[in-house]
Short mmCIF file of C-alpha atoms in Angstrom, two decimals:
data_model
loop_
_atom_site.label_atom_id
_atom_site.label_comp_id
_atom_site.label_asym_id
_atom_site.label_seq_id
_atom_site.Cartn_x
_atom_site.Cartn_y
_atom_site.Cartn_z
CA MET A 1 -72.16 -12.90 67.61
CA PRO A 2 -71.45 -15.02 70.42
CA PHE A 3 -68.16 -14.73 72.11
CA LEU A 4 -65.18 -18.00 70.91
CA THR A 5 -63.16 -19.05 73.67
CA SER A 6 -59.98 -20.72 72.22
CA SER A 7 -61.66 -24.36 72.19
CA SER A 8 -64.10 -23.46 69.92
CA LEU A 9 -61.27 -22.01 67.93
CA ALA A 10 -60.04 -24.69 68.46
CA SER A 11 -62.97 -26.80 66.12
CA ASP A 12 -63.17 -24.02 63.89
CA PRO A 13 -62.24 -25.49 60.82
CA THR A 14 -62.59 -22.28 58.91
CA TYR A 15 -60.44 -20.72 61.45
CA LEU A 16 -57.54 -23.45 60.92
CA GLU A 17 -58.04 -24.62 57.74
CA PRO A 18 -55.20 -21.33 56.79
CA ARG A 19 -53.71 -21.21 59.47
CA ILE A 20 -52.61 -25.03 58.38
CA SER A 21 -52.38 -24.44 55.03
CA ASP A 22 -50.16 -21.71 55.30
CA ILE A 23 -48.05 -23.71 57.75
CA GLU A 24 -47.67 -26.03 55.60
CA SER A 25 -46.22 -23.37 52.41
CA LYS A 26 -44.04 -21.07 54.93
CA THR A 27 -42.39 -25.13 55.90
CA LYS A 28 -42.05 -26.73 52.40
CA GLN A 29 -40.13 -23.32 51.91
CA HIS A 30 -37.80 -23.59 54.11
CA ALA A 31 -37.26 -26.26 53.16
CA ASN A 32 -36.65 -26.07 50.05
CA GLN A 33 -34.41 -23.17 51.37
CA ILE A 34 -32.16 -25.35 53.58
CA GLU A 35 -32.02 -27.87 50.07
CA ASN A 36 -30.46 -24.26 48.26
CA VAL A 37 -28.72 -24.05 50.82
CA SER A 38 -27.29 -27.14 51.30
CA LYS A 39 -26.48 -28.11 47.24
CA ASP A 40 -24.93 -24.02 47.55
CA VAL A 41 -23.05 -25.36 50.83
CA ILE A 42 -18.29 -26.10 49.84
CA PRO A 43 -17.40 -29.29 49.97
CA PRO A 44 -14.66 -30.37 53.48
CA GLN A 45 -12.09 -28.93 51.68
CA GLN A 46 -7.80 -28.91 52.10
CA ASP A 47 -5.66 -25.01 51.53
CA PHE A 48 -3.12 -26.23 49.28
CA ILE A 49 -1.64 -23.07 49.64
CA ALA A 50 -0.96 -23.52 53.35
CA LEU A 51 -0.12 -26.35 54.03
CA LEU A 52 2.53 -26.05 51.34
CA ARG A 53 3.70 -22.73 53.34
CA ASN A 54 3.72 -24.64 56.54
CA HIS A 55 6.24 -26.56 54.28
CA THR A 56 8.62 -23.96 53.81
CA VAL A 57 10.54 -23.09 57.01
CA SER A 58 12.66 -20.28 54.16
CA GLN A 59 11.63 -16.89 53.13
CA LYS A 60 14.49 -15.73 51.11
CA VAL A 61 13.84 -14.59 47.56
CA TYR A 62 16.47 -13.60 45.40
CA THR A 63 15.56 -11.70 42.05
CA ARG A 64 17.50 -11.50 38.27
CA MET A 65 16.89 -9.12 35.20
CA LEU A 66 16.57 -11.59 31.74
CA GLY A 67 15.77 -8.57 29.87
CA ASP A 68 12.50 -6.86 28.73
CA ARG A 69 9.47 -6.87 31.29
CA THR A 70 11.46 -10.04 32.04
CA LEU A 71 13.05 -11.34 35.27
CA ASP A 72 13.40 -14.38 37.38
CA VAL A 73 12.15 -14.41 41.21
CA LEU A 74 13.59 -17.02 43.01
CA VAL A 75 12.22 -18.91 46.36
CA GLN A 76 14.50 -20.38 48.98
CA LEU A 77 12.75 -23.74 49.41
CA ARG A 78 15.93 -26.27 51.52
CA GLY A 79 19.60 -25.63 50.37
CA ASN A 80 20.89 -24.42 46.63
CA LYS A 81 17.03 -25.40 46.19
CA VAL A 82 14.76 -22.64 44.75
CA ALA A 83 10.72 -22.50 43.79
CA HIS A 84 11.99 -20.51 40.47
CA TYR A 85 9.11 -18.71 38.41
CA THR A 86 8.91 -16.09 35.87
CA LEU A 87 7.66 -12.91 34.54
CA ARG A 88 8.05 -12.27 31.56
CA LYS A 89 6.21 -9.87 28.80
CA ASP A 90 4.27 -11.63 26.13
CA THR A 91 6.08 -12.04 22.85
CA LYS A 92 4.27 -9.76 20.31
CA ASP A 93 1.63 -7.42 22.51
CA ASP A 94 2.51 -5.94 26.04
CA TYR A 95 0.92 -7.87 28.19
CA VAL A 96 3.45 -9.26 31.83
CA LYS A 97 2.50 -12.54 32.97
CA LEU A 98 3.56 -15.90 35.51
CA GLU A 99 5.17 -18.11 32.69
CA ASP A 100 7.79 -20.46 34.79
CA CYS A 101 6.68 -21.95 37.69
CA ALA A 102 9.76 -24.71 38.55
CA ILE A 103 12.36 -26.61 40.69
CA SER A 104 15.56 -25.03 40.19
CA ASN A 105 19.00 -25.53 41.85
CA LEU A 106 21.36 -21.99 42.85
CA SER A 107 24.47 -22.30 43.27
CA VAL A 108 27.65 -20.07 43.06
CA VAL A 109 29.22 -19.97 40.20
CA ALA A 110 32.04 -18.67 38.93
CA GLN A 111 30.34 -15.82 35.59
CA LYS A 112 30.81 -13.14 33.31
CA VAL A 113 29.90 -9.90 34.78
CA HIS A 114 31.54 -6.79 32.33
CA ALA A 115 34.54 -5.77 30.19
CA ILE A 116 37.24 -3.04 30.00
CA ASN A 117 39.92 -1.91 29.21
CA TYR A 118 43.36 -1.64 30.41
CA LYS A 119 43.94 1.89 31.72
CA SER A 120 47.73 2.00 31.30
CA ASP A 121 50.66 0.78 29.22
CA THR A 122 54.89 1.90 29.48
CA GLY A 123 56.66 1.24 26.66
CA ALA A 124 55.97 1.74 22.58
CA MET A 125 53.33 -0.21 22.23
CA GLN A 126 51.91 0.94 18.53
CA LYS A 127 47.71 1.57 18.61
CA VAL A 128 47.15 3.24 15.22
CA ASN A 129 45.25 0.63 14.09
CA PRO A 130 42.53 -0.03 16.82
CA PRO A 131 41.98 -2.13 18.73
CA ASN A 132 43.78 -4.49 17.68
CA TYR A 133 47.65 -2.54 19.60
CA TYR A 134 50.73 -4.74 20.13
CA THR A 135 53.79 -3.66 21.27
CA THR A 136 57.65 -5.26 20.11
CA THR A 137 59.80 -3.98 22.47
CA VAL A 138 60.44 -7.65 25.64
CA GLY A 139 59.48 -5.51 29.07
CA ASP A 140 57.04 -2.95 28.16
CA THR A 141 53.40 -3.62 30.26
CA PHE A 142 49.73 -2.96 30.26
CA THR A 143 48.09 -2.52 32.91
CA PHE A 144 44.09 -2.94 34.64
CA THR A 145 42.93 -2.84 38.13
CA PHE A 146 39.22 -5.20 38.69
CA ASP A 147 36.48 -5.86 41.26
CA GLY A 148 36.03 -9.54 40.75
CA THR A 149 37.83 -13.27 41.36
CA GLY A 150 38.43 -13.93 37.11
CA PHE A 151 38.78 -12.88 33.73
CA ASP A 152 39.73 -13.56 30.29
CA PHE A 153 42.24 -11.51 28.08
CA GLN A 154 41.43 -10.70 24.16
CA HIS A 155 44.01 -10.03 21.81
CA PHE A 156 44.26 -10.33 17.37
CA THR A 157 46.56 -13.28 16.88
CA ASP A 158 47.95 -14.21 14.21
CA ASN A 159 51.45 -15.98 13.08
CA ARG A 160 53.55 -13.15 15.03
CA GLY A 161 52.78 -14.04 17.76
CA GLY A 162 54.36 -13.46 20.99
CA LEU A 163 54.91 -13.84 25.36
CA TRP A 164 52.45 -12.21 28.04
CA GLU A 165 53.32 -12.99 31.21
CA PHE A 166 50.49 -12.25 33.85
CA LYS A 167 50.77 -10.58 37.80
CA VAL A 168 47.78 -10.41 39.57
CA ASP A 169 48.37 -8.45 42.46
CA GLY A 170 52.19 -9.29 42.07
CA THR A 171 52.55 -12.89 41.98
CA VAL A 172 52.47 -14.67 38.47
CA VAL A 173 49.61 -16.87 37.90
CA LYS A 174 49.44 -17.50 33.43
CA THR A 175 51.83 -16.86 30.27
CA ILE A 176 49.50 -16.41 27.02
CA SER A 177 50.87 -16.44 23.74
CA THR A 178 49.36 -14.48 20.95
CA HIS A 179 50.39 -17.08 18.72
CA ILE A 180 47.71 -18.19 16.11
CA HIS A 181 49.02 -21.60 17.00
CA ALA A 182 49.29 -21.66 20.45
CA VAL A 183 45.72 -21.12 20.04
CA PRO A 184 43.74 -23.11 21.63
CA THR A 185 40.62 -24.10 18.35
CA ASN A 186 37.80 -23.51 21.79
CA GLU A 187 40.16 -19.99 22.61
CA LEU A 188 39.83 -18.71 18.74
CA LYS A 189 37.15 -16.77 17.56
CA VAL A 190 37.68 -15.92 13.89
CA ASN A 191 40.79 -13.99 14.93
CA TYR A 192 41.04 -13.52 17.93
CA GLY A 193 41.92 -15.33 20.61
CA ILE A 194 39.80 -15.28 24.00
CA ARG A 195 42.37 -16.68 27.00
CA PRO A 196 40.74 -17.39 30.39
CA VAL A 197 43.85 -16.40 33.02
CA ALA A 198 42.65 -16.50 36.05
CA ARG A 199 39.74 -18.16 38.30
CA GLY A 200 38.98 -18.52 41.86
CA LEU A 201 40.48 -15.03 42.81
CA ALA A 202 39.30 -14.67 46.13
CA LYS A 203 36.80 -11.35 46.52
CA GLY A 204 37.90 -7.59 45.76
CA THR A 205 39.74 -5.33 43.74
CA HIS A 206 43.12 -7.42 41.67
CA ILE A 207 45.55 -5.24 39.97
CA VAL A 208 46.84 -7.04 36.83
CA ILE A 209 49.46 -5.90 35.25
CA ALA A 210 51.09 -7.72 32.38
CA THR A 211 55.05 -8.50 30.72
CA PHE A 212 55.81 -8.79 27.32
CA LYS A 213 58.28 -11.17 26.91
CA GLY A 214 59.25 -11.86 23.11
CA ASP A 215 59.32 -14.58 21.41
CA ASP A 216 56.77 -18.19 21.84
CA PRO A 217 59.68 -20.65 21.96
CA ALA A 218 57.19 -23.25 20.64
CA ASN A 219 55.91 -20.61 18.30
CA ALA A 220 58.65 -18.75 15.77
CA PRO A 221 57.55 -16.00 15.02
CA ALA A 222 56.91 -15.25 10.69
CA SER A 223 58.65 -11.98 10.55
CA GLY A 224 61.88 -13.48 11.92
CA ALA A 225 63.99 -14.02 15.76
CA ASN A 226 63.27 -11.10 17.64
CA THR A 227 60.06 -10.29 15.57
CA SER A 228 57.05 -11.01 17.17
CA ARG A 229 54.01 -8.67 18.58
CA GLY A 230 52.26 -8.31 22.01
CA TRP A 231 48.82 -8.50 20.82
CA VAL A 232 46.03 -6.66 22.86
CA LYS A 233 42.86 -5.94 22.53
CA ASN A 234 41.87 -1.56 23.57
CA ASP A 235 38.47 -0.73 21.64
CA THR A 236 39.07 3.21 23.24
CA GLY A 237 38.40 6.02 21.92
CA TYR A 238 36.83 3.09 18.23
CA ALA A 239 33.96 4.00 16.68
CA GLN A 240 32.98 -0.08 16.61
CA ALA A 241 32.95 -0.27 19.78
CA ALA A 242 31.68 -2.96 21.45
CA GLU A 243 33.04 -6.19 24.48
CA ALA A 244 34.85 -8.19 21.68
CA HIS A 245 37.58 -5.23 20.91
CA LYS A 246 37.69 -4.81 24.62
CA THR A 247 41.03 -6.95 26.90
CA ALA A 248 39.29 -7.90 29.91
CA LEU A 249 36.25 -10.15 30.53
CA LEU A 250 35.88 -10.29 34.16
CA TYR A 251 33.59 -12.79 36.39
CA ASP A 252 32.44 -12.80 39.36
CA ASP A 253 31.81 -15.78 41.59
CA LEU A 254 27.98 -15.00 41.81
CA LEU A 255 25.16 -16.78 42.15
CA ASN A 256 23.15 -18.53 39.38
CA PRO A 257 19.63 -21.13 38.77
CA VAL A 258 20.27 -23.97 36.59
CA LYS A 259 16.36 -25.12 36.08
CA GLU A 260 15.88 -28.84 36.91
CA ILE A 261 12.47 -29.31 35.38
CA ASP A 262 9.36 -27.33 34.61
CA LEU A 263 6.01 -28.32 37.01
CA LEU A 264 3.53 -26.14 35.21
CA VAL A 265 4.47 -25.80 30.93
CA PRO A 266 6.12 -21.67 30.64
CA PHE A 267 4.53 -20.02 28.40
CA SER A 268 1.28 -21.86 28.07
CA ASN A 269 -1.26 -19.43 30.20
CA LYS A 270 -2.56 -19.22 33.84
CA GLU A 271 -3.85 -16.13 35.23
CA PHE A 272 -6.83 -15.48 32.29
CA ALA A 273 -7.32 -16.53 28.80
CA PHE A 274 -10.80 -14.34 26.24
CA ARG A 275 -11.14 -16.18 22.77
CA MET A 276 -13.71 -13.45 21.52
CA LYS A 277 -14.32 -10.49 18.67
CA PRO A 278 -17.12 -7.26 18.83
CA ASN A 279 -20.25 -8.92 19.67
CA GLY A 280 -22.26 -8.70 15.73
CA SER A 281 -19.01 -8.94 14.00
CA SER A 282 -18.08 -12.07 10.90
CA VAL A 283 -15.07 -12.22 12.09
CA ASN A 284 -13.18 -15.24 13.59
CA ALA A 285 -13.01 -14.79 16.93
CA GLU A 286 -9.10 -14.02 18.58
CA TRP A 287 -7.68 -14.83 22.58
CA ILE A 288 -6.63 -11.77 25.08
CA PRO A 289 -3.22 -12.11 25.73
CA GLU A 290 -1.54 -13.35 23.39
CA HIS A 291 -1.91 -16.50 21.16
CA SER A 292 -0.23 -15.77 18.14
CA VAL A 293 -1.41 -12.01 17.89
CA ALA A 294 -0.27 -9.68 19.49
CA THR A 295 -4.53 -8.59 21.03
CA VAL A 296 -3.43 -6.74 24.90
CA PHE A 297 -1.40 -2.86 25.15
CA LYS A 298 0.12 -1.50 27.59
CA VAL A 299 -1.83 1.93 28.90
CA SER A 300 0.45 2.15 31.21
CA GLN A 301 3.30 -0.33 33.09
CA LYS A 302 5.00 -0.53 36.20
CA MET A 303 7.19 -3.19 38.03
CA TYR A 304 8.69 -2.87 40.82
CA ILE A 305 11.63 -4.63 43.66
CA ASP A 306 10.91 -4.15 46.86
CA ASP A 307 9.42 -0.33 46.32
CA GLN A 308 11.87 0.25 43.66
CA GLU A 309 10.69 0.54 39.71
CA ILE A 310 12.54 -0.77 37.40
CA THR A 311 13.39 2.04 34.88
CA SER A 312 16.32 -0.44 33.53
CA TRP A 313 15.66 -3.64 31.15
CA ILE A 314 19.43 -3.70 30.18
CA ALA A 315 20.05 -8.24 31.15
CA ASP A 316 21.62 -8.40 34.38
CA THR A 317 23.51 -12.16 35.35
CA THR A 318 23.23 -11.20 39.16
CA VAL A 319 20.61 -12.96 41.31
CA LYS A 320 20.49 -10.44 44.25
CA GLU A 321 17.80 -10.65 46.76
CA ALA A 322 14.72 -9.47 47.37
CA GLN A 323 11.82 -9.41 48.97
CA MET A 324 9.04 -8.86 46.91
CA VAL A 325 8.26 -8.68 42.53
CA ARG A 326 4.73 -6.92 41.59
CA ALA A 327 4.01 -5.92 37.77
CA VAL A 328 1.01 -3.31 38.13
CA GLN A 329 -0.84 -3.38 34.85
CA LEU A 330 -3.16 -1.37 32.52
CA MET A 331 -4.19 -3.51 29.82
CA ARG A 332 -6.07 -2.47 26.85
CA GLY A 333 -8.11 -5.50 24.50
CA PHE A 334 -8.15 -5.76 21.08
CA HIS A 335 -9.93 -7.71 18.09
CA PRO A 336 -6.61 -7.82 16.17
CA SER A 337 -8.85 -6.73 12.91
CA ASP A 338 -9.26 -3.60 14.55
CA LEU A 339 -6.37 -2.43 17.12
CA THR A 340 -7.78 1.47 17.07
CA THR A 341 -11.22 0.42 19.26
CA ALA A 342 -10.47 -1.20 22.13
CA LEU A 343 -12.95 -3.99 23.04
CA CYS A 344 -12.02 -3.77 27.29
CA GLU A 345 -9.86 -2.38 29.70
CA ILE A 346 -7.52 -5.31 32.01
CA TYR A 347 -6.39 -3.55 35.75
CA SER A 348 -3.81 -6.76 36.58
CA VAL A 349 -1.54 -6.56 39.59
CA HIS A 350 1.13 -9.29 40.52
CA THR A 351 2.89 -10.02 43.05
CA VAL A 352 6.02 -12.06 44.44
CA THR A 353 6.89 -12.84 47.80
CA HIS A 354 8.22 -15.75 49.91
CA LYS A 355 4.94 -17.25 49.95
CA GLY A 356 3.92 -17.22 46.34
CA VAL A 357 2.35 -15.20 43.27
CA THR A 358 -0.46 -13.50 43.52
CA PHE A 359 -2.62 -11.83 40.93
CA ASP A 360 -5.08 -9.75 41.46
CA ILE A 361 -6.74 -8.94 37.65
CA LYS A 362 -10.33 -6.76 36.78
CA ILE A 363 -12.19 -6.66 33.34
CA ARG A 364 -14.20 -4.52 32.25
CA TRP A 365 -16.70 -4.78 28.85
CA LEU A 366 -14.86 -1.51 27.05
CA LYS A 367 -17.96 -3.09 23.55
CA ASP A 368 -20.39 -5.86 24.00
CA THR A 369 -17.67 -8.32 22.87
CA PHE A 370 -19.18 -12.06 21.65
CA ILE A 371 -17.10 -14.32 24.59
CA GLU A 372 -16.93 -17.95 22.53
CA ASP A 373 -14.41 -19.06 24.80
CA GLY A 374 -13.36 -18.09 28.21
CA TYR A 375 -10.72 -19.91 31.50
CA VAL A 376 -9.24 -18.01 34.16
CA ALA A 377 -6.64 -19.70 37.07
CA MET A 378 -5.34 -22.30 34.82
CA LEU A 379 -3.04 -25.10 35.56
CA PRO A 380 -0.83 -26.59 32.36
CA GLY A 381 0.68 -29.51 34.64
CA SER A 382 3.87 -30.24 32.76
CA ARG A 383 4.99 -33.21 31.19
CA PRO A 384 6.26 -36.08 32.34
CA PHE A 385 6.62 -34.06 36.38
CA VAL A 386 3.05 -33.90 36.19
CA GLU A 387 1.72 -37.47 37.33
CA LYS A 388 -2.14 -36.36 39.61
CA LEU A 389 -4.13 -33.73 39.67
CA VAL A 390 -5.54 -33.39 42.99
CA ASP A 391 -9.09 -31.07 44.04
CA ALA A 392 -9.39 -29.57 47.71
CA THR A 393 -12.17 -32.30 48.44
CA GLY A 394 -9.34 -34.93 48.00
CA GLN A 395 -10.73 -36.39 44.07
CA SER A 396 -7.30 -37.69 42.12
CA LEU A 397 -7.12 -37.63 38.38
CA ASP A 398 -4.31 -38.74 36.45
CA THR A 399 -2.45 -37.03 34.54
CA ILE A 400 -0.47 -39.66 32.04
CA ALA A 401 -2.93 -39.58 29.06
CA SER A 402 -1.83 -37.54 25.51
CA ASP A 403 -5.14 -38.02 23.58
CA ASN A 404 -6.92 -35.00 23.90
CA SER A 405 -8.66 -35.90 25.65
CA PHE A 406 -10.20 -34.92 29.30
CA ASN A 407 -12.33 -34.85 32.49
CA ASP A 408 -15.06 -33.01 33.57
CA ILE A 409 -14.16 -31.88 37.33
CA PRO A 410 -17.62 -32.86 39.72
CA ASN A 411 -18.29 -29.35 41.99
CA GLY A 412 -15.52 -27.67 40.11
CA GLU A 413 -17.21 -24.03 41.06
CA LYS A 414 -16.82 -25.04 44.53
CA ILE A 415 -13.51 -25.87 44.52
CA THR A 416 -11.26 -23.74 45.71
CA SER A 417 -7.91 -25.62 45.35
CA TYR A 418 -5.67 -27.75 43.18
CA ALA A 419 -2.04 -29.15 43.26
CA MET A 420 -0.96 -31.29 40.81
CA PHE A 421 2.63 -33.90 41.70
CA ASN A 422 4.51 -35.97 40.62
CA THR A 423 3.93 -40.43 42.43
CA THR A 424 6.84 -41.75 41.58
CA GLY A 425 9.99 -39.44 42.08
CA THR A 426 9.97 -36.25 44.08
CA ASP A 427 8.06 -34.57 46.78
CA TYR A 428 7.76 -31.15 44.20
CA VAL A 429 4.31 -29.71 43.60
CA VAL A 430 2.22 -27.00 42.84
CA ALA A 431 -0.24 -25.69 44.00
CA MET A 432 -3.34 -23.13 43.06
CA LYS A 433 -5.79 -21.27 44.75
CA ILE A 434 -9.19 -19.98 43.27
CA ASN A 435 -9.05 -16.25 45.90
CA HIS A 436 -13.29 -15.57 45.93
CA ILE A 437 -13.87 -17.76 44.66
CA HIS A 438 -17.08 -16.75 43.09
CA ALA A 439 -16.31 -13.48 41.79
CA SER A 440 -14.34 -15.55 40.50
CA LEU A 441 -16.34 -18.36 38.22
CA ARG A 442 -18.68 -16.39 37.65
CA LYS A 443 -21.01 -17.02 40.44
CA GLY A 444 -24.89 -18.13 38.95
CA GLN A 445 -24.79 -15.79 35.73
CA THR A 446 -24.96 -17.06 32.73
CA GLY A 447 -22.81 -18.04 29.91
CA LEU A 448 -20.97 -20.61 31.20
CA ARG A 449 -19.36 -23.82 30.69
CA ASN A 450 -21.16 -27.18 31.97
CA PRO A 451 -19.96 -28.95 34.46
CA LEU A 452 -17.65 -25.58 34.89
CA VAL A 453 -14.27 -27.25 35.74
CA TRP A 454 -11.62 -29.62 33.01
CA LEU A 455 -8.69 -31.09 32.26
CA GLN A 456 -7.48 -31.66 29.12
CA HIS A 457 -5.30 -34.01 28.68
CA ARG A 458 -2.97 -32.68 25.91
CA ASP A 459 0.04 -34.84 24.72
CA ALA A 460 2.31 -35.91 25.70
CA THR A 461 4.03 -32.38 26.97
CA LEU A 462 0.85 -30.87 28.97
CA GLN A 463 -2.10 -31.28 31.07
CA LYS A 464 -4.49 -29.02 31.45
CA LEU A 465 -6.93 -28.43 33.89
CA TYR A 466 -9.42 -24.58 32.90
CA PRO A 467 -12.19 -23.16 34.65
CA GLN A 468 -14.17 -22.24 32.16
CA VAL A 469 -16.03 -19.48 32.83
CA TYR A 470 -17.35 -17.90 29.43
CA LYS A 471 -18.88 -20.41 26.71
CA ASN A 472 -21.04 -18.71 24.24
CA TYR A 473 -21.51 -15.02 26.26
CA THR A 474 -22.27 -11.94 25.45
CA ALA A 475 -19.93 -8.94 27.70
CA LYS A 476 -21.84 -5.82 27.77
CA ALA A 477 -20.11 -2.36 27.55
CA GLY A 478 -19.78 -1.56 31.42
CA GLU A 479 -19.90 -5.43 32.63
CA THR A 480 -16.73 -5.86 34.24
CA HIS A 481 -15.25 -9.85 35.50
CA GLN A 482 -12.68 -9.60 39.17
CA PHE A 483 -11.10 -12.69 38.89
CA SER A 484 -8.13 -13.33 41.87
CA ALA A 485 -5.56 -16.53 42.08
CA THR A 486 -1.98 -17.79 43.58
CA TYR A 487 -0.32 -20.23 42.53
CA TYR A 488 3.42 -22.06 44.91
CA VAL A 489 5.42 -24.32 44.09
CA GLY A 490 6.56 -25.40 46.84
CA GLU A 491 7.88 -29.26 49.04
CA LEU A 492 6.04 -31.72 50.63
CA PRO A 493 7.53 -35.03 51.51
CA PHE A 494 5.73 -38.27 50.56
CA ALA A 495 3.51 -35.31 48.71
CA ALA A 496 1.58 -38.49 47.18
CA GLN A 497 0.72 -40.70 49.62
CA LEU A 498 -0.80 -37.08 51.83
CA LEU A 499 -2.61 -35.42 48.98
CA MET A 500 -4.52 -37.89 48.13
#
């Protein structure tokens, strides 16, 4: 065989044609890869959470205990305006979820904080029929000390009632008649009075001395002159002790949030909602967490304010400064037809700070489970506040219709951030960002709605964004799904102009 030079190879079709074909094949392969990558590229996107944070200076956070596994978290925006978040346990099941995303006004008002009995008395106080003590001797006294800025006096009332004179820190502040004809209608509770005595006192400890002054000149006692009774409540040792039976209701000037407007609809699920049933079962699918029946129950559940675990859920109107609130929950999800066999485990962490509310959740399926519909990171806009939805690419939709129609969101599987706002009245904005978008939205997996994200114009009160990550899907035992999102309530001047 003769030796082939490069020039002879170049002219040999048996040598070149396979190689040219191979090059063309690889070129097409790379072109397809580039095309697929370009289709998957996330378009340039605005991070609405970061935008709103950049326009918020204050980092003050407050909390208020509302009751069983329920508390407010208030984040100062400016002046007395606060972003108002609420973490609340479901009504029927155990899951604690984000309920409120609202704007409130935080101001100082006198609030009832405690109820006490008087501590000492002088003279001939009659105590045989507690909690209704009385004296008929002019000059008799009772005394108590309290911390706060005011108090109400509680007493039994009838047509024999007489006068008490109240001194606070040595100064006469009020005279109260316990005669039933002297008790204003709004201060009368069937057969006893709740009588405001002092408000606006300096914060601190105060000494109260009440002195019986005898008959009420304007309302003579039915039992005759100089026979009036100075009634006073006191339930010391009384078997039916209660706030209504104590001497004084104490007030203090405390921060109090008054809701201005809901940006998202309370109680409408935000984290997730899966309508499911045991695979192969003939029962109707039901929602986790609770929609109308209990379906999620705790294995372990802890909530913290800063580093302190909350161990008492007694409601407390006191608004206190904090830095962070956290809910850490291991739950199990059931179909209500069988509350002994869990279909899934739910690992859930909510953290609330001045940066907003972030949840990270992982579902682990314990049994093969059929999911008819499943949503994560929902945005239930509250009407009439919400007028526009804008996505991170700048595309916007009206949120006005109330006919239960819907709009699909183009490229919803790629969009990480959304905002809802009002175009005509306020600069308030509520934003949501989907974290770890590929995992959260189950990228590349089966059983997704197509298009994946849609906006429902449900009715006159609700405009809800649904990333629908399950549609008629069978989750196998051992399968997991992890998802995360952040919610933020803020203000942005010219929001309608800057966000679209």
